[in-house]
Coordinates of C-alpha atoms and ligand atoms in Angstrom, one line a residue:
M1 CA -42.0 30.4 24.9
D2 CA -39.2 33.0 25.9
S3 CA -37.4 32.9 22.4
K4 CA -34.4 34.3 24.6
L5 CA -31.6 31.6 24.3
D6 CA -30.9 30.0 27.4
P7 CA -27.1 31.7 29.0
R8 CA -26.1 27.8 29.0
L9 CA -26.1 27.6 25.3
E10 CA -25.2 31.2 24.7
T11 CA -21.7 30.5 26.1
L12 CA -21.7 26.7 24.0
Q13 CA -22.0 28.1 21.0
A14 CA -19.6 31.3 21.9
L15 CA -17.1 28.8 22.5
Q16 CA -18.0 26.2 19.3
Q17 CA -18.0 29.5 17.1
Q18 CA -14.2 29.6 19.0
A19 CA -13.3 26.5 18.0
Q20 CA -14.3 27.2 14.7
Q21 CA -11.8 29.4 13.5
G22 CA -8.7 27.9 13.4
G23 CA -5.9 29.8 13.1
G24 CA -8.3 33.7 12.4
P25 CA -9.1 34.4 9.1
D26 CA -5.6 36.3 7.5
R27 CA -3.9 32.7 7.9
V28 CA -6.9 30.9 6.3
A29 CA -7.1 32.8 3.9
K30 CA -3.2 32.7 3.2
Q31 CA -4.1 28.8 3.6
H32 CA -6.5 29.1 0.7
A33 CA -4.4 31.7 -1.7
R34 CA -2.2 28.2 -1.4
G35 CA -4.5 25.9 -3.0
K36 CA -5.0 24.4 0.0
M37 CA -8.8 23.7 2.3
T38 CA -8.6 24.2 5.4
A39 CA -8.6 21.0 8.5
R40 CA -12.9 21.4 8.4
E41 CA -13.5 22.0 4.6
R42 CA -10.9 18.7 3.9
I43 CA -13.4 16.6 6.6
E44 CA -16.3 17.9 5.1
E45 CA -14.8 16.9 1.3
L46 CA -14.0 13.2 2.2
L47 CA -17.2 12.1 4.5
D48 CA -20.3 11.9 3.7
P49 CA -22.5 15.1 4.4
G50 CA -23.5 15.7 7.6
T51 CA -21.6 12.7 9.6
F52 CA -18.6 14.4 10.9
Q53 CA -19.2 14.6 14.9
E54 CA -15.8 16.3 16.3
L55 CA -14.6 15.4 19.7
Q56 CA -12.4 17.1 22.1
P57 CA -12.6 20.8 19.9
F58 CA -12.1 22.7 23.5
M59 CA -9.2 21.4 24.4
I60 CA -6.6 24.4 24.3
G61 CA -2.7 24.0 24.2
Q62 CA -1.4 27.1 26.2
D63 CA 2.0 28.9 24.7
K64 CA 4.2 30.8 26.8
D65 CA 2.1 33.4 27.0
G66 CA -0.7 32.2 28.0
K67 CA -2.3 32.3 24.4
G68 CA -3.5 29.4 23.0
F69 CA -6.1 27.9 20.4
P70 CA -9.5 26.0 21.3
G71 CA -8.9 22.7 19.3
D72 CA -4.9 23.3 19.5
G73 CA -4.4 23.1 15.9
V74 CA -5.8 19.5 15.3
V75 CA -9.5 18.5 13.9
T76 CA -10.0 14.8 15.6
G77 CA -14.0 13.0 15.5
Y78 CA -16.2 10.2 13.6
G79 CA -18.2 10.4 11.0
A80 CA -18.7 7.8 7.8
I81 CA -17.9 7.0 4.4
D82 CA -20.0 4.9 2.2
G83 CA -22.4 4.6 5.4
R84 CA -19.0 2.8 7.2
T85 CA -17.9 4.3 10.3
V86 CA -14.5 5.8 10.3
Y87 CA -12.4 8.0 12.7
L88 CA -9.5 10.8 11.5
Y89 CA -8.3 13.5 12.5
A90 CA -7.2 16.6 10.2
Q91 CA -4.0 18.9 11.1
D92 CA -4.8 22.5 10.9
F93 CA -1.9 24.8 9.2
T94 CA -3.4 28.0 10.1
V95 CA -2.7 27.3 13.8
Y96 CA 0.8 26.9 14.7
G97 CA 0.8 25.3 11.6
G98 CA -0.3 22.3 12.7
S99 CA 2.6 21.8 14.8
V100 CA 2.5 18.9 17.3
S101 CA 2.0 19.6 21.0
L102 CA 1.2 17.3 23.7
T103 CA -2.5 18.9 23.8
H104 CA -3.0 18.1 19.7
A105 CA -0.8 14.9 20.3
R106 CA -3.3 13.8 23.0
K107 CA -6.6 14.4 20.4
I108 CA -4.8 12.3 17.7
C109 CA -4.5 9.4 20.6
R110 CA -8.0 9.9 21.3
V111 CA -9.4 9.4 18.4
L112 CA -6.8 6.5 17.9
D113 CA -7.7 5.0 20.8
L114 CA -11.5 4.7 20.1
A115 CA -10.4 3.5 16.4
T116 CA -8.9 0.5 17.9
S117 CA -11.4 -0.6 20.8
S118 CA -14.0 0.0 18.2
G119 CA -12.4 -1.8 15.1
A120 CA -12.7 1.1 12.7
P121 CA -10.5 2.9 10.5
V122 CA -8.4 5.6 10.7
I123 CA -7.9 8.1 8.4
G124 CA -5.3 10.9 9.1
L125 CA -5.1 14.6 7.3
L126 CA -1.5 15.8 7.6
D127 CA -0.1 19.2 7.1
S128 CA 2.3 20.5 9.9
G129 CA 5.4 21.7 10.9
G130 CA 6.2 18.5 12.8
A131 CA 7.2 19.0 17.0
R132 CA 5.8 22.4 18.5
I133 CA 9.2 23.7 18.6
Q134 CA 8.7 26.1 21.8
E135 CA 6.7 23.0 23.5
G136 CA 10.4 21.2 23.8
I137 CA 10.1 17.3 25.2
N138 CA 6.4 17.6 25.7
A139 CA 6.0 17.7 22.0
L140 CA 8.4 15.0 21.6
Q141 CA 6.7 12.6 24.5
G142 CA 3.2 13.3 22.1
Y143 CA 4.6 11.9 19.1
G144 CA 6.1 9.5 21.0
E145 CA 2.1 8.8 22.3
I146 CA 1.2 8.6 18.9
F147 CA 3.9 6.6 17.1
Y148 CA 2.9 3.8 19.9
R149 CA -1.1 3.9 18.8
N150 CA -0.1 3.8 15.3
A151 CA 2.5 0.3 16.3
L152 CA -0.6 -1.5 18.4
A153 CA -3.0 -0.7 15.7
S154 CA -1.1 -2.1 12.5
G155 CA -2.9 -4.9 11.5
V156 CA -5.9 -4.5 14.2
I157 CA -7.4 -1.6 12.3
P158 CA -6.9 0.1 9.0
Q159 CA -5.0 3.3 8.8
I160 CA -4.5 5.7 6.1
S161 CA -2.3 8.8 6.3
V162 CA -3.0 11.6 3.9
M163 CA -0.5 14.3 3.0
L164 CA -1.5 17.8 2.2
G165 CA 1.4 19.7 2.8
P166 CA 4.7 19.8 5.0
C167 CA 5.3 16.8 6.8
A168 CA 8.3 18.1 8.8
G169 CA 10.1 15.3 11.5
G170 CA 7.8 13.5 13.6
A171 CA 5.0 13.8 10.9
S172 CA 6.3 11.4 8.6
Y173 CA 7.1 8.6 11.3
S174 CA 3.8 8.7 11.8
P175 CA 2.7 7.9 9.0
A176 CA 5.1 5.2 8.3
L177 CA 3.5 3.1 10.6
T178 CA 0.4 3.4 9.1
D179 CA -0.8 0.9 5.8
F180 CA -0.7 3.6 3.3
I181 CA 0.1 7.0 2.7
I182 CA -1.3 9.3 0.2
M183 CA 0.7 12.6 -1.7
T184 CA -0.6 14.9 -3.0
D185 CA 1.3 16.4 -5.9
E186 CA 3.6 19.8 -5.6
T187 CA 1.7 20.5 -2.1
S188 CA 3.1 18.1 0.0
V189 CA 6.6 16.9 1.3
M190 CA 7.8 14.6 3.6
F191 CA 11.3 14.2 5.1
I192 CA 13.0 13.3 8.1
T193 CA 15.5 16.2 7.5
G194 CA 14.7 19.4 5.7
P195 CA 16.9 20.9 3.1
D196 CA 19.0 23.8 4.9
V197 CA 20.1 20.2 7.6
V198 CA 21.1 18.5 3.9
K199 CA 22.8 21.0 3.1
S200 CA 24.7 21.5 6.4
V201 CA 26.0 18.4 7.0
T202 CA 26.2 17.2 3.4
G203 CA 26.9 20.1 1.2
E204 CA 24.0 19.1 -1.0
V205 CA 21.6 22.2 -2.1
I206 CA 18.4 20.5 -2.9
D207 CA 14.9 22.4 -2.8
Q208 CA 11.8 21.0 -1.0
Q209 CA 9.6 19.1 -3.4
S210 CA 13.0 17.5 -5.1
L211 CA 14.0 16.0 -1.7
G212 CA 10.8 14.8 -0.4
G213 CA 7.6 15.7 -2.9
A214 CA 4.9 13.6 -3.9
A215 CA 7.1 12.5 -7.2
A216 CA 10.2 11.6 -5.2
H217 CA 8.0 9.4 -3.0
F218 CA 5.8 7.5 -5.5
T219 CA 8.6 7.2 -7.9
R220 CA 12.1 6.2 -6.0
S221 CA 11.5 5.9 -2.1
G222 CA 8.1 4.0 -2.6
V223 CA 7.6 5.6 0.6
A224 CA 3.9 7.1 -0.9
S225 CA 1.6 4.6 -1.8
F226 CA -0.8 6.2 -4.4
L227 CA -0.7 10.0 -5.8
G228 CA -3.5 12.5 -5.7
K229 CA -3.1 15.2 -8.5
D230 CA -4.9 17.7 -6.1
E231 CA -6.5 17.8 -2.8
E232 CA -10.3 16.2 -3.7
D233 CA -8.6 13.4 -5.7
S234 CA -6.2 12.9 -2.4
L235 CA -9.5 12.7 -0.3
A236 CA -11.3 10.1 -3.3
L237 CA -8.5 7.7 -2.7
V238 CA -9.1 7.2 0.8
R239 CA -12.9 6.9 -0.3
R240 CA -12.0 4.4 -3.1
I241 CA -9.2 1.8 -1.1
L242 CA -11.6 1.6 1.2
S243 CA -14.2 0.3 -0.4
Y244 CA -11.5 -2.8 -0.7
L245 CA -11.4 -3.1 3.3
P246 CA -12.6 -4.7 6.0
P247 CA -13.5 -2.7 9.1
N248 CA -10.7 -4.6 10.9
N249 CA -9.0 -7.6 11.3
V250 CA -11.7 -9.8 12.5
E251 CA -14.5 -9.0 9.8
D252 CA -14.7 -9.7 6.1
P253 CA -14.0 -7.3 3.3
P254 CA -17.1 -5.4 2.0
Y255 CA -19.0 -7.6 -1.1
V256 CA -20.0 -5.1 -3.6
P257 CA -22.7 -6.4 -6.3
P258 CA -20.4 -6.4 -9.5
S259 CA -22.3 -5.3 -12.8
D260 CA -19.4 -7.8 -14.7
S261 CA -20.9 -11.9 -15.0
P262 CA -19.0 -14.1 -13.5
A263 CA -19.0 -16.3 -16.7
R264 CA -17.4 -13.9 -18.8
T265 CA -14.3 -15.1 -20.5
A266 CA -11.4 -13.3 -22.2
E267 CA -10.5 -14.7 -25.3
Q268 CA -7.8 -11.9 -25.7
L269 CA -5.7 -13.6 -23.1
N270 CA -5.4 -17.0 -24.8
T271 CA -2.7 -14.8 -27.1
L272 CA -1.1 -12.3 -24.6
V273 CA 1.7 -14.0 -23.6
P274 CA 4.4 -14.5 -27.4
E275 CA 5.8 -17.2 -28.1
D276 CA 8.8 -15.5 -28.6
P277 CA 10.3 -15.5 -24.5
N278 CA 11.6 -12.4 -25.2
V279 CA 9.1 -10.7 -26.6
P280 CA 7.3 -8.5 -23.0
Y281 CA 3.9 -8.3 -22.5
D282 CA 1.7 -6.1 -20.2
M283 CA 0.5 -7.9 -17.1
R284 CA -1.6 -5.5 -16.3
V285 CA -3.6 -6.2 -19.7
A286 CA -4.6 -9.7 -18.0
L287 CA -5.7 -8.1 -14.3
H288 CA -7.6 -5.7 -16.1
S289 CA -10.0 -8.7 -17.6
I290 CA -10.0 -10.8 -15.3
L291 CA -11.2 -8.8 -12.9
D292 CA -14.3 -7.3 -12.3
Q293 CA -15.0 -4.6 -15.1
G294 CA -12.8 -1.3 -13.4
S295 CA -12.0 -3.1 -9.8
F296 CA -8.7 -3.0 -9.4
L297 CA -6.8 0.1 -7.8
E298 CA -3.0 -0.5 -8.1
V299 CA -1.0 0.8 -4.8
Q300 CA 2.8 2.1 -5.4
A301 CA 2.0 2.2 -9.1
G302 CA 4.6 4.4 -9.6
W303 CA 8.0 2.4 -7.8
A304 CA 9.9 -0.5 -8.5
Q305 CA 6.9 -1.3 -11.5
N306 CA 8.7 -4.5 -12.3
A307 CA 6.2 -6.2 -9.6
I308 CA 2.3 -5.0 -9.6
I309 CA -0.1 -5.2 -6.6
G310 CA -3.7 -3.4 -6.1
F311 CA -6.7 -4.2 -4.9
G312 CA -9.6 -6.0 -7.4
R313 CA -12.5 -7.8 -7.5
L314 CA -14.1 -11.2 -8.7
D315 CA -17.5 -11.5 -8.3
G316 CA -17.7 -8.4 -5.5
A317 CA -15.6 -9.9 -3.7
P318 CA -12.4 -8.3 -2.7
I319 CA -8.8 -9.5 -3.3
G320 CA -5.1 -8.8 -3.6
V321 CA -3.5 -8.9 -6.3
V322 CA 1.0 -9.7 -6.4
A323 CA 1.9 -10.0 -10.2
Q324 CA 5.5 -9.8 -11.9
Q325 CA 5.2 -6.9 -15.2
P326 CA 7.4 -8.1 -17.6
M327 CA 6.8 -4.9 -19.3
Y328 CA 9.4 -3.5 -16.7
M329 CA 13.3 -4.8 -16.2
A330 CA 11.3 -9.0 -17.6
G331 CA 10.2 -8.6 -14.5
V332 CA 12.8 -9.9 -13.1
I333 CA 13.1 -10.0 -8.7
D334 CA 14.5 -7.0 -7.1
I335 CA 14.7 -5.2 -3.5
D336 CA 12.6 -2.7 -4.3
A337 CA 10.1 -5.2 -5.7
S338 CA 10.7 -7.6 -2.4
D339 CA 9.8 -5.2 -0.1
K340 CA 6.3 -4.0 -2.1
I341 CA 5.5 -7.5 -2.7
S342 CA 5.9 -9.1 0.9
R343 CA 5.0 -5.5 2.7
F344 CA 1.4 -6.1 0.5
V345 CA 1.0 -10.2 1.2
R346 CA 0.9 -9.0 5.2
F347 CA -1.4 -6.2 4.6
C348 CA -3.3 -8.6 2.5
D349 CA -3.6 -11.8 5.2
A350 CA -3.7 -9.0 7.7
F351 CA -7.2 -7.9 6.9
N352 CA -9.0 -11.2 5.1
L353 CA -8.2 -10.4 1.3
P354 CA -7.6 -13.4 -0.7
L355 CA -4.0 -13.6 -2.6
I356 CA -4.2 -14.1 -5.9
T357 CA -0.8 -14.2 -7.4
F358 CA 0.4 -13.9 -11.1
A359 CA 4.2 -15.0 -11.5
D360 CA 5.9 -14.3 -14.4
S361 CA 9.8 -14.1 -13.4
P362 CA 12.9 -14.8 -15.0
G363 CA 14.5 -15.0 -11.4
F364 CA 16.1 -12.4 -8.9
L365 CA 18.3 -9.2 -10.4
P366 CA 22.2 -10.0 -10.6
G367 CA 25.0 -7.9 -9.3
S368 CA 27.2 -6.5 -6.5
M369 CA 24.3 -3.9 -6.2
Q370 CA 21.6 -5.7 -5.1
E371 CA 23.9 -8.3 -3.5
H372 CA 25.7 -5.5 -1.7
G373 CA 22.3 -4.3 -0.7
G374 CA 21.2 -7.4 0.7
I375 CA 18.8 -9.0 -1.7
I376 CA 19.1 -12.6 -0.1
R377 CA 17.6 -10.7 3.5
H378 CA 15.0 -8.3 1.7
G379 CA 13.6 -11.7 -1.1
A380 CA 13.3 -14.0 1.6
K381 CA 10.7 -12.0 2.7
I382 CA 8.0 -12.6 -0.2
I383 CA 8.7 -16.4 1.2
Y384 CA 8.4 -15.3 5.0
A385 CA 5.2 -13.4 4.0
Y386 CA 3.8 -15.9 1.9
V387 CA 4.0 -18.7 4.1
E388 CA 2.5 -16.8 7.0
A389 CA -0.4 -15.3 5.6
T390 CA -3.4 -17.6 6.2
V391 CA -5.6 -16.4 4.0
P392 CA -6.9 -18.5 0.3
K393 CA -4.0 -18.0 -1.9
I394 CA -4.2 -18.7 -5.3
S395 CA -1.3 -18.6 -7.6
I396 CA -1.3 -19.0 -11.5
V397 CA 2.1 -19.2 -13.4
T398 CA 2.3 -17.2 -16.3
R399 CA 5.2 -17.7 -18.3
K400 CA 8.5 -17.8 -16.9
G401 CA 8.4 -19.5 -13.2
Y402 CA 12.8 -20.1 -13.2
G403 CA 14.4 -21.0 -10.0
G404 CA 14.2 -18.8 -6.9
A405 CA 11.9 -16.3 -8.3
Y406 CA 9.1 -19.4 -9.3
I407 CA 9.4 -20.8 -5.3
V408 CA 8.6 -17.3 -3.8
M409 CA 5.6 -16.5 -5.7
S410 CA 3.3 -18.1 -3.7
S411 CA 4.1 -21.9 -5.4
K412 CA 2.6 -24.5 -3.9
S413 CA 5.5 -25.8 -1.5
I414 CA 5.7 -22.2 0.4
G415 CA 1.9 -22.9 0.7
A416 CA -0.5 -21.9 -2.0
D417 CA -3.7 -22.9 -2.0
L418 CA -4.2 -23.6 -5.3
H419 CA -1.2 -23.5 -7.9
L420 CA -2.2 -23.0 -11.6
A421 CA -0.8 -22.5 -14.8
W422 CA -1.5 -21.0 -18.3
P423 CA 0.3 -23.2 -21.1
S424 CA 2.7 -20.4 -22.0
A425 CA 4.7 -22.3 -18.6
E426 CA 7.9 -22.2 -18.1
I427 CA 9.4 -23.8 -15.1
A428 CA 12.2 -25.1 -14.3
V429 CA 15.4 -24.4 -12.4
M430 CA 16.6 -22.5 -14.7
G431 CA 16.4 -20.8 -18.3
A432 CA 17.6 -22.8 -21.1
E433 CA 20.8 -21.1 -21.8
G434 CA 22.4 -20.8 -18.5
A435 CA 21.3 -24.0 -18.0
V436 CA 22.7 -25.7 -21.7
N437 CA 26.1 -23.5 -20.9
I438 CA 26.9 -25.2 -17.3
L439 CA 25.4 -29.1 -17.8
N440 CA 26.5 -29.4 -21.9
R441 CA 30.1 -27.1 -20.7
R442 CA 32.1 -30.1 -21.9
D443 CA 30.4 -30.6 -25.0
L444 CA 30.3 -27.6 -26.2
T445 CA 33.7 -27.0 -25.6
K446 CA 34.5 -30.3 -27.9
A447 CA 32.3 -28.9 -31.0
E448 CA 33.5 -27.8 -34.1
D449 CA 30.8 -25.4 -33.9
P450 CA 29.9 -24.4 -30.5
E451 CA 27.0 -22.2 -31.8
A452 CA 24.9 -24.4 -33.3
V453 CA 25.5 -27.2 -30.7
R454 CA 24.2 -25.3 -28.2
A455 CA 21.0 -23.9 -30.2
E456 CA 20.2 -27.3 -31.1
L457 CA 20.6 -27.9 -27.3
V458 CA 19.2 -24.6 -25.9
A459 CA 15.9 -25.8 -28.5
A460 CA 16.1 -30.0 -26.8
Y461 CA 15.8 -28.3 -23.2
R462 CA 13.1 -26.0 -24.0
E463 CA 11.0 -28.6 -25.2
E464 CA 11.4 -30.6 -22.1
F465 CA 11.2 -28.1 -19.7
A466 CA 10.2 -24.6 -21.1
N467 CA 6.3 -26.4 -20.4
P468 CA 3.8 -26.4 -17.1
Y469 CA 3.5 -30.2 -17.9
R470 CA 6.0 -31.4 -16.1
A471 CA 4.9 -29.9 -13.3
A472 CA 1.8 -30.5 -13.6
E473 CA 2.2 -35.1 -13.9
E474 CA 4.2 -34.0 -10.7
G475 CA 1.5 -32.7 -9.3
I476 CA 2.8 -29.6 -8.4
I477 CA 0.6 -27.7 -10.6
D478 CA -3.1 -28.6 -10.3
M479 CA -4.3 -27.5 -13.2
V480 CA -3.0 -26.0 -16.7
I481 CA -6.2 -23.7 -17.9
E482 CA -7.2 -21.4 -21.0
P483 CA -6.1 -18.1 -20.5
A484 CA -9.6 -16.9 -21.4
Q485 CA -11.3 -19.4 -18.7
T486 CA -8.8 -17.4 -16.1
R487 CA -11.7 -15.3 -14.6
P488 CA -14.7 -18.0 -14.2
I489 CA -11.7 -20.5 -12.9
L490 CA -11.0 -17.9 -10.5
I491 CA -14.5 -17.4 -9.1
A492 CA -15.3 -20.5 -8.4
A493 CA -11.7 -22.4 -6.6
L494 CA -12.4 -18.6 -4.2
R495 CA -15.6 -20.2 -3.5
A496 CA -13.6 -23.1 -2.7
L497 CA -11.9 -22.1 -1.0
R498 CA -13.5 -20.0 1.2
E499 CA -12.3 -20.3 4.6
P500 CA -8.7 -22.8 4.6
S501 CA -7.9 -23.9 7.9
R502 CA -4.7 -23.4 8.7
Q503 CA -2.9 -24.5 12.1
M504 CA 0.4 -22.1 12.6
P505 CA 2.6 -22.7 15.0
A506 CA 2.0 -21.4 18.4
K507 CA 4.8 -18.4 19.2
K508 CA 4.8 -14.6 20.2
H509 CA 6.0 -13.4 16.7
G510 CA 8.2 -14.4 14.3
V511 CA 11.2 -13.0 13.2
M512 CA 10.8 -11.6 9.9
P513 CA 14.7 -11.2 7.8
V514 CA 13.2 -7.1 7.0
Ligands
LIG1 C1 5.8 25.8 15.7 C2 5.7 26.4 13.6 C3 6.4 25.0 13.4 C4 6.9 24.1 14.5 C5 6.0 26.0 11.4 N1 5.4 26.8 12.4 N2 6.2 25.2 11.8 N3 5.5 27.0 15.3 N4 6.7 24.5 15.4 N5 7.3 23.4 14.1 C6 4.9 28.0 12.5 C7 5.2 29.7 11.7 O1 5.8 30.5 12.8 C8 4.5 30.3 11.6 O2 3.6 30.7 11.9 C9 3.1 29.3 10.7 O3 3.2 28.0 11.4 C10 3.5 29.1 9.1 O4 4.5 28.0 8.3 P1 5.8 29.5 7.8 O5 7.1 28.8 8.3 O6 5.3 30.7 7.8 O7 5.3 28.2 6.2 P2 6.0 28.0 5.5 O8 6.6 29.2 4.9 O9 4.7 27.2 4.9 O10 6.8 26.5 6.3 C11 6.0 25.8 6.6 C12 7.1 24.8 7.1 C13 8.5 25.9 7.8 C14 7.8 23.9 5.8 C15 6.4 23.9 7.3 O11 7.5 26.3 9.5 C16 9.1 25.0 8.7 O12 10.4 24.0 8.2 N6 8.4 24.5 10.2 C17 9.9 23.8 11.5 C18 9.9 22.6 10.8 C19 10.7 21.4 11.5 O13 11.9 21.4 11.2 N7 10.1 21.1 12.4 C20 10.7 20.1 13.9 C21 10.5 18.7 13.4 S1 11.5 17.5 14.3 P3 3.0 32.3 12.5 O14 2.6 32.4 13.7 O15 3.9 33.2 11.5 O16 1.7 31.8 11.3 C22 10.6 16.8 15.1 C23 10.8 16.1 15.8 C24 10.0 14.0 16.2 O17 9.0 16.7 14.2 C25 10.4 14.0 16.1 C26 10.7 12.4 15.7 C27 10.9 11.3 15.1

C-alpha cells in the first residue's frame, strides 16, 4: 500500500492544524502567563477523556482587511461528562480577545440549537471582550441571536456558564439568562459597563475586580451561583452540578447509588434547636446529617445567607433543598432571600427535583429600606414559585413559623404535599412579645408592674401557641416528628409521593411578580 497521504486528506489535516492554533503561539503564551488555560485545554479538562467532537472548526469571520482565524475565536461541539452527553462552547481569548462576531455567535447558536433539540445540557466557557468592536451591528445581531436561544432553552435543558476571564457587556447577559454562573476567583470579571464608563458617568473610581470580580458577584450581587478557586475548580464544579440534574425537563434526575443507609437516624438533631428561641443554631448541621453523606451542594452560598438553597440526595435520589439559616439575621426573609429562594424553587420544578423545605423564620425584615426596595413584590415571588411547582413538595417547620414567613415557606395552604414539624416548632400569627403588646395593650397600661404582667402574658402565649400541636390538631401539620428520625421519614415520604398528579389551570403563562 502507498504510504503517501491522499492529497485530500492532506488538505483536511492542514486545515485542522490551522484551526488548532487559535490566535498563534505568542497570544497562547500570554494566556498561559496569566494563569489561564486555552479554550481547547479547558475542554480537555472538563470532558471525559477522548469524547470531544468539534463542530464547525473551519468557519472564518473575516475582518475588514480580509484576515481571519479558522474557528473565529470559539471552539464548539459535544462530548460526555460521566458518560452523559453535553454540548459546549469555549471562547478563545487568543483570537480578538474572544470577542463575539456574527460568525462566532452563530457557532454558539448552532450548539444551543442542537442541545435543545437533543435534550442535553449546554455549557458555556466564557472568556471574552464582548461584542467584536470592528463588526458593529453584526456583532450585536449575533449577541441577540444567542440571547434568543438562551431564553427559549430555559426550562428545557440545564444551561451552565463558567466565567474564566473578562466578560464585558453582552458577555454578561448570555450567562445571566442561564441557570448557573460559576465565576473563577481573581481571573474572571463580569460587568455591563466597565470602570472607564463608570468613572466618566458617575465619577466613581473603581478597579475591575472590585466592580465585577468573582468575590463581588458571589457575595454582593448574587449574580454568581458558585465560586471556583481556579479554573480546575470551576470546571470540576460543572461536573458536580450536572450529577444532580436530568439532561432535560422530561427526564428524571440521575440516581446515584448511596453509600449511606436510608434507615440512618441522627440523634444529635434532637438537641440541635436550643430551648431559648433567641439562641441561634446552624441549619447546615441539620442538612448535612439528614441528606446522604457528602451529598449537599450549596448554591449561592455567599449571598443572602439568611436563606440556604442547594442540591442534595436522599437514598440516592437528587432533591432541591430550601432552608432558613437562623445563624444569619435570625433567618429573617428579605428581598435578596426572596429572590434566591424563588428562583431556585422554579429551577427545581423545571427539572423534576422534589423540593424539601426547612422553615425557621421570625418573619419578613422590617424597615423602609426593605419596603421601598419592594419586599412586597419580591416576597410574593416565593409564594408564586411554590404554588406553581408541581414536583413533590415536603416542608418541615424546625422552629419559628410566624405570620407571612410561615405561609410562604411551603406551607400546606400553598400546596405542600406533606407538612411536618419538629416538636420545637412555634407556629403562630406573630411572636409572643408582639402579640402580647397588641392583644393586651389596655391591661398593660393599667398594670401596676407592666413588665411583670408582660412577662406572665408572654409565657402564657408561648405555652399556648409556641408549639406545633395546635396546627397538628387542625390537621395542618401532618406529622410532628422526632428530629433524629427526619432522614428515614423523608426518604419514605419521597417514595410515597413519587409523582403527585396536579392539574394546573390552562394558561399561556402566569405573570410572576418579578
Ligand atoms: C475586538 C477585542 C475586543 C473587542 C479585546 N479585543 N476586546 N477585539 N473587540 N470587544 C482584542 C484586543 O484588541 C487585543 O488584540 C486582544 O483582544 C486582547 O485584549 P487586551 O486588551 O490586550 O487584553 P486585556 O488587557 O486582558 O483586556 C481585556 C479586556 C479589554 C478587559 C476585555 O480588551 C477590553 O476592555 N475590551 C473591550 C471590552 C468592551 O467594551 N467590549 C464591548 C462591550 S459592549 P491583540 O490583537 O492586541 O491581541 C457589548 C455590546 C453588547 O458587548 C451588549 C449586549 C447587551
